[in-house]
Amino acid sequence: MKIFQSSIKKEDRGNVSQLFNNMTIEQLQKISPNIEWLELINTFIVDKEKPVTLDREIVVIDLNYIKFLNEIIPKTSKRLLANYIVWRVIKSKIGMLDSTWRRLKQTYNSINLGHPKIEPRWMECVAHTHSTFGTALSNVYVKNYFSIKEKTKINEIVWQIRSELNETIARAGWMDEETRKHAMDKLDLMNFRVGFPDELLDDDLVSDFYEN
């Protein structure tokens, strides 16, 4: 309960200065020396050959909570701390349980966070899948719902527009040569992307993306 009460109050959640604090890991370590931040953060780093260092800048959310946590850890039994961690893990997964638990989460979010509702389950499933397999889903979606022929036609139209614009600039009597050259150079540097990148249709490239 003390930990919960130390979190930012609902009325202060719009205060950016309380929510987001930029600092280095070293600064955070000095503020809360009872927590081994560098070791903890590096535990979650995928590339173990490139660990973060004390001079790495991070964003700390709810600094008062961190300070309170630093004070209460030495005074709290390991069993109670372990129970709290387990509770936090369970809380983060409540949305994946049945409707009874999802309604409880909705009530909690409404009272404490100001979020009146949670998304329908199907939307959460789509969001989770897309966040992990976004490129693969795009590959399947494009193959099923986009026409390569139509994309080719649109590309041709775009290049025709570009060619016409190039001729219009060349014929523009109100431009001096320096301005005309600048406009031509700018047109040459413009990239046109229609629909989706061609690489998205390459199954081998998509597989390599997830392999690496």
Coordinates of C-alpha atoms in Angstrom, one line a residue:
M1 CA 0.0 0.0 0.0
K2 CA 2.9 2.4 0.8
I3 CA 4.4 1.8 -2.6
F4 CA 1.1 2.4 -4.3
Q5 CA 0.6 5.6 -2.4
S6 CA 4.0 6.9 -3.4
S7 CA 3.1 6.8 -7.1
I8 CA 2.2 10.0 -8.9
K9 CA -1.3 11.2 -7.9
K10 CA -4.0 11.1 -10.6
E11 CA -4.2 14.9 -10.8
D12 CA -0.4 15.2 -11.4
R13 CA -0.3 12.7 -14.2
G14 CA -0.4 15.5 -16.8
N15 CA 2.7 17.1 -15.3
V16 CA 5.4 16.2 -17.7
S17 CA 8.2 17.3 -15.3
Q18 CA 7.0 14.7 -12.8
L19 CA 6.4 12.0 -15.3
F20 CA 9.6 12.2 -17.4
N21 CA 13.1 12.9 -16.0
N22 CA 16.2 12.8 -18.2
M23 CA 19.3 11.7 -16.5
T24 CA 22.3 9.3 -16.7
I25 CA 22.3 5.8 -15.1
E26 CA 25.1 7.2 -12.8
Q27 CA 22.8 10.0 -11.6
L28 CA 20.0 7.6 -11.0
Q29 CA 22.4 5.3 -9.1
K30 CA 23.3 8.2 -6.8
I31 CA 19.6 9.0 -6.2
S32 CA 18.7 5.4 -5.4
P33 CA 21.9 3.6 -4.3
N34 CA 20.1 0.6 -2.8
I35 CA 19.2 -0.6 -6.4
E36 CA 21.9 -1.8 -8.7
W37 CA 20.6 -0.1 -11.8
L38 CA 23.4 -0.8 -14.1
E39 CA 23.3 -4.6 -13.4
L40 CA 19.5 -4.6 -13.6
I41 CA 19.3 -2.7 -16.9
N42 CA 22.0 -4.9 -18.5
T43 CA 20.1 -8.0 -17.6
F44 CA 17.5 -6.9 -20.1
I45 CA 19.9 -5.9 -22.9
V46 CA 19.8 -8.5 -25.7
D47 CA 23.3 -7.8 -27.1
K48 CA 25.5 -8.8 -24.2
E49 CA 28.6 -7.7 -26.1
K50 CA 27.4 -4.1 -25.9
P51 CA 26.3 -3.5 -22.4
V52 CA 25.1 0.0 -21.3
T53 CA 27.4 2.1 -19.2
L54 CA 26.9 4.6 -16.4
D55 CA 27.0 7.6 -18.7
R56 CA 24.0 6.3 -20.8
E57 CA 21.1 8.8 -20.7
I58 CA 17.7 7.4 -19.8
V59 CA 14.2 8.6 -19.0
V60 CA 13.0 8.0 -15.5
I61 CA 9.3 7.9 -15.0
D62 CA 7.9 8.9 -11.6
L63 CA 11.2 9.8 -9.8
N64 CA 9.4 10.1 -6.4
Y65 CA 8.4 6.5 -6.7
I66 CA 12.0 5.5 -7.4
K67 CA 13.2 7.5 -4.3
F68 CA 10.6 5.9 -2.1
L69 CA 11.5 2.4 -3.4
N70 CA 15.1 3.1 -2.6
E71 CA 14.1 3.9 1.0
I72 CA 11.7 1.0 1.6
I73 CA 13.8 -1.9 0.1
P74 CA 16.3 -2.1 3.0
K75 CA 13.4 -2.1 5.5
T76 CA 11.3 -4.8 3.8
S77 CA 11.7 -8.5 3.9
K78 CA 12.8 -10.4 0.8
R79 CA 9.7 -12.5 1.0
L80 CA 7.5 -9.4 0.8
L81 CA 9.5 -7.9 -2.0
A82 CA 9.2 -11.2 -3.9
N83 CA 5.4 -11.3 -3.4
Y84 CA 5.2 -7.7 -4.7
I85 CA 7.2 -8.5 -7.8
V86 CA 5.0 -11.5 -8.5
W87 CA 1.9 -9.4 -8.0
R88 CA 3.2 -6.8 -10.5
V89 CA 3.8 -9.6 -13.1
I90 CA 0.3 -10.9 -12.6
K91 CA -1.2 -7.4 -12.8
S92 CA 0.6 -6.8 -16.1
K93 CA -1.1 -10.0 -17.6
I94 CA -4.6 -9.5 -16.2
G95 CA -5.8 -8.3 -19.6
M96 CA -5.1 -11.7 -21.0
L97 CA -7.5 -13.5 -18.6
D98 CA -11.3 -13.9 -18.9
S99 CA -13.9 -11.1 -18.9
T100 CA -14.2 -11.0 -15.1
W101 CA -10.6 -10.0 -14.7
R102 CA -10.7 -7.7 -17.7
R103 CA -13.6 -5.8 -16.0
L104 CA -11.5 -5.4 -12.9
K105 CA -8.7 -4.0 -14.9
Q106 CA -11.0 -1.6 -16.6
T107 CA -12.3 -0.4 -13.2
Y108 CA -8.7 0.0 -11.9
N109 CA -7.6 1.9 -15.0
S110 CA -10.6 4.2 -14.8
I111 CA -10.1 5.1 -11.1
N112 CA -6.3 5.3 -10.9
L113 CA -5.2 6.1 -14.5
G114 CA -8.1 8.0 -15.9
H115 CA -8.6 5.4 -18.7
P116 CA -12.3 4.7 -18.9
K117 CA -12.0 1.5 -20.9
I118 CA -9.7 -1.1 -22.2
E119 CA -9.6 -2.2 -25.9
P120 CA -11.7 -5.2 -27.0
R121 CA -9.7 -8.4 -26.8
W122 CA -9.4 -8.8 -30.6
M123 CA -7.8 -5.4 -30.9
E124 CA -5.3 -6.2 -28.2
C125 CA -4.5 -9.5 -30.0
V126 CA -3.9 -7.7 -33.3
A127 CA -1.8 -5.0 -31.6
H128 CA 0.4 -7.6 -29.8
T129 CA 0.9 -9.6 -33.0
H130 CA 1.6 -6.5 -35.1
S131 CA 4.2 -5.2 -32.6
T132 CA 6.1 -8.5 -32.9
F133 CA 5.5 -9.6 -36.4
G134 CA 4.6 -6.3 -38.1
T135 CA 6.8 -6.9 -41.2
A136 CA 5.6 -10.4 -41.7
L137 CA 1.9 -9.4 -41.4
S138 CA 2.5 -6.6 -43.9
N139 CA 4.1 -9.1 -46.3
V140 CA 0.9 -11.3 -46.1
Y141 CA -1.5 -8.4 -46.2
V142 CA 0.1 -6.8 -49.3
K143 CA 0.1 -10.2 -51.1
N144 CA -3.6 -10.7 -50.5
Y145 CA -5.0 -7.2 -50.8
F146 CA -2.7 -5.2 -53.1
S147 CA -2.3 -5.5 -56.9
I148 CA 1.2 -5.4 -58.2
K149 CA -0.2 -4.3 -61.6
E150 CA -2.1 -1.4 -60.0
K151 CA 1.1 -0.3 -58.2
T152 CA 3.0 -0.4 -61.5
K153 CA 0.3 1.8 -63.1
I154 CA 0.4 4.3 -60.3
N155 CA 4.2 4.4 -60.5
E156 CA 4.0 5.2 -64.2
I157 CA 1.5 8.0 -63.5
V158 CA 3.8 9.4 -60.8
W159 CA 6.8 9.4 -63.2
Q160 CA 4.6 11.1 -65.9
I161 CA 3.7 13.8 -63.4
R162 CA 7.4 14.2 -62.5
S163 CA 8.3 14.4 -66.2
E164 CA 5.6 17.0 -66.8
L165 CA 6.7 19.0 -63.8
N166 CA 10.3 18.9 -65.1
E167 CA 9.1 20.4 -68.4
T168 CA 7.0 23.0 -66.7
I169 CA 10.1 24.2 -64.7
A170 CA 12.1 24.2 -67.9
R171 CA 9.5 26.4 -69.7
A172 CA 8.9 28.7 -66.8
G173 CA 9.7 32.2 -68.1
W174 CA 9.5 33.9 -64.7
M175 CA 12.5 31.8 -63.3
D176 CA 16.1 32.9 -63.6
E177 CA 18.6 30.2 -64.4
E178 CA 19.8 29.9 -60.9
T179 CA 16.3 29.4 -59.5
R180 CA 15.5 27.0 -62.3
K181 CA 18.6 24.9 -61.6
H182 CA 17.8 24.8 -57.9
A183 CA 14.2 23.6 -58.7
M184 CA 15.5 21.0 -61.1
D185 CA 18.0 19.7 -58.5
K186 CA 15.3 19.6 -55.9
L187 CA 13.0 17.6 -58.2
D188 CA 15.9 15.1 -58.9
L189 CA 16.3 14.5 -55.2
M190 CA 12.7 13.8 -54.6
N191 CA 11.9 10.2 -53.8
F192 CA 8.5 8.8 -54.7
R193 CA 7.1 5.8 -52.8
V194 CA 3.9 4.2 -53.8
G195 CA 2.0 1.7 -51.6
F196 CA 4.8 -0.4 -50.2
P197 CA 8.5 -1.1 -50.7
D198 CA 9.2 -3.9 -53.2
E199 CA 11.4 -5.6 -50.6
L200 CA 8.3 -6.4 -48.6
L201 CA 7.3 -9.1 -51.1
D202 CA 10.7 -10.9 -50.8
D203 CA 10.0 -13.7 -48.4
D204 CA 13.7 -14.4 -48.0
L205 CA 14.4 -10.8 -46.9
V206 CA 11.5 -10.9 -44.4
S207 CA 12.8 -14.2 -43.0
D208 CA 16.3 -12.7 -42.7
F209 CA 14.8 -9.7 -40.9
Y210 CA 13.5 -11.9 -38.1
E211 CA 16.5 -14.2 -38.1
N212 CA 18.9 -11.3 -37.4

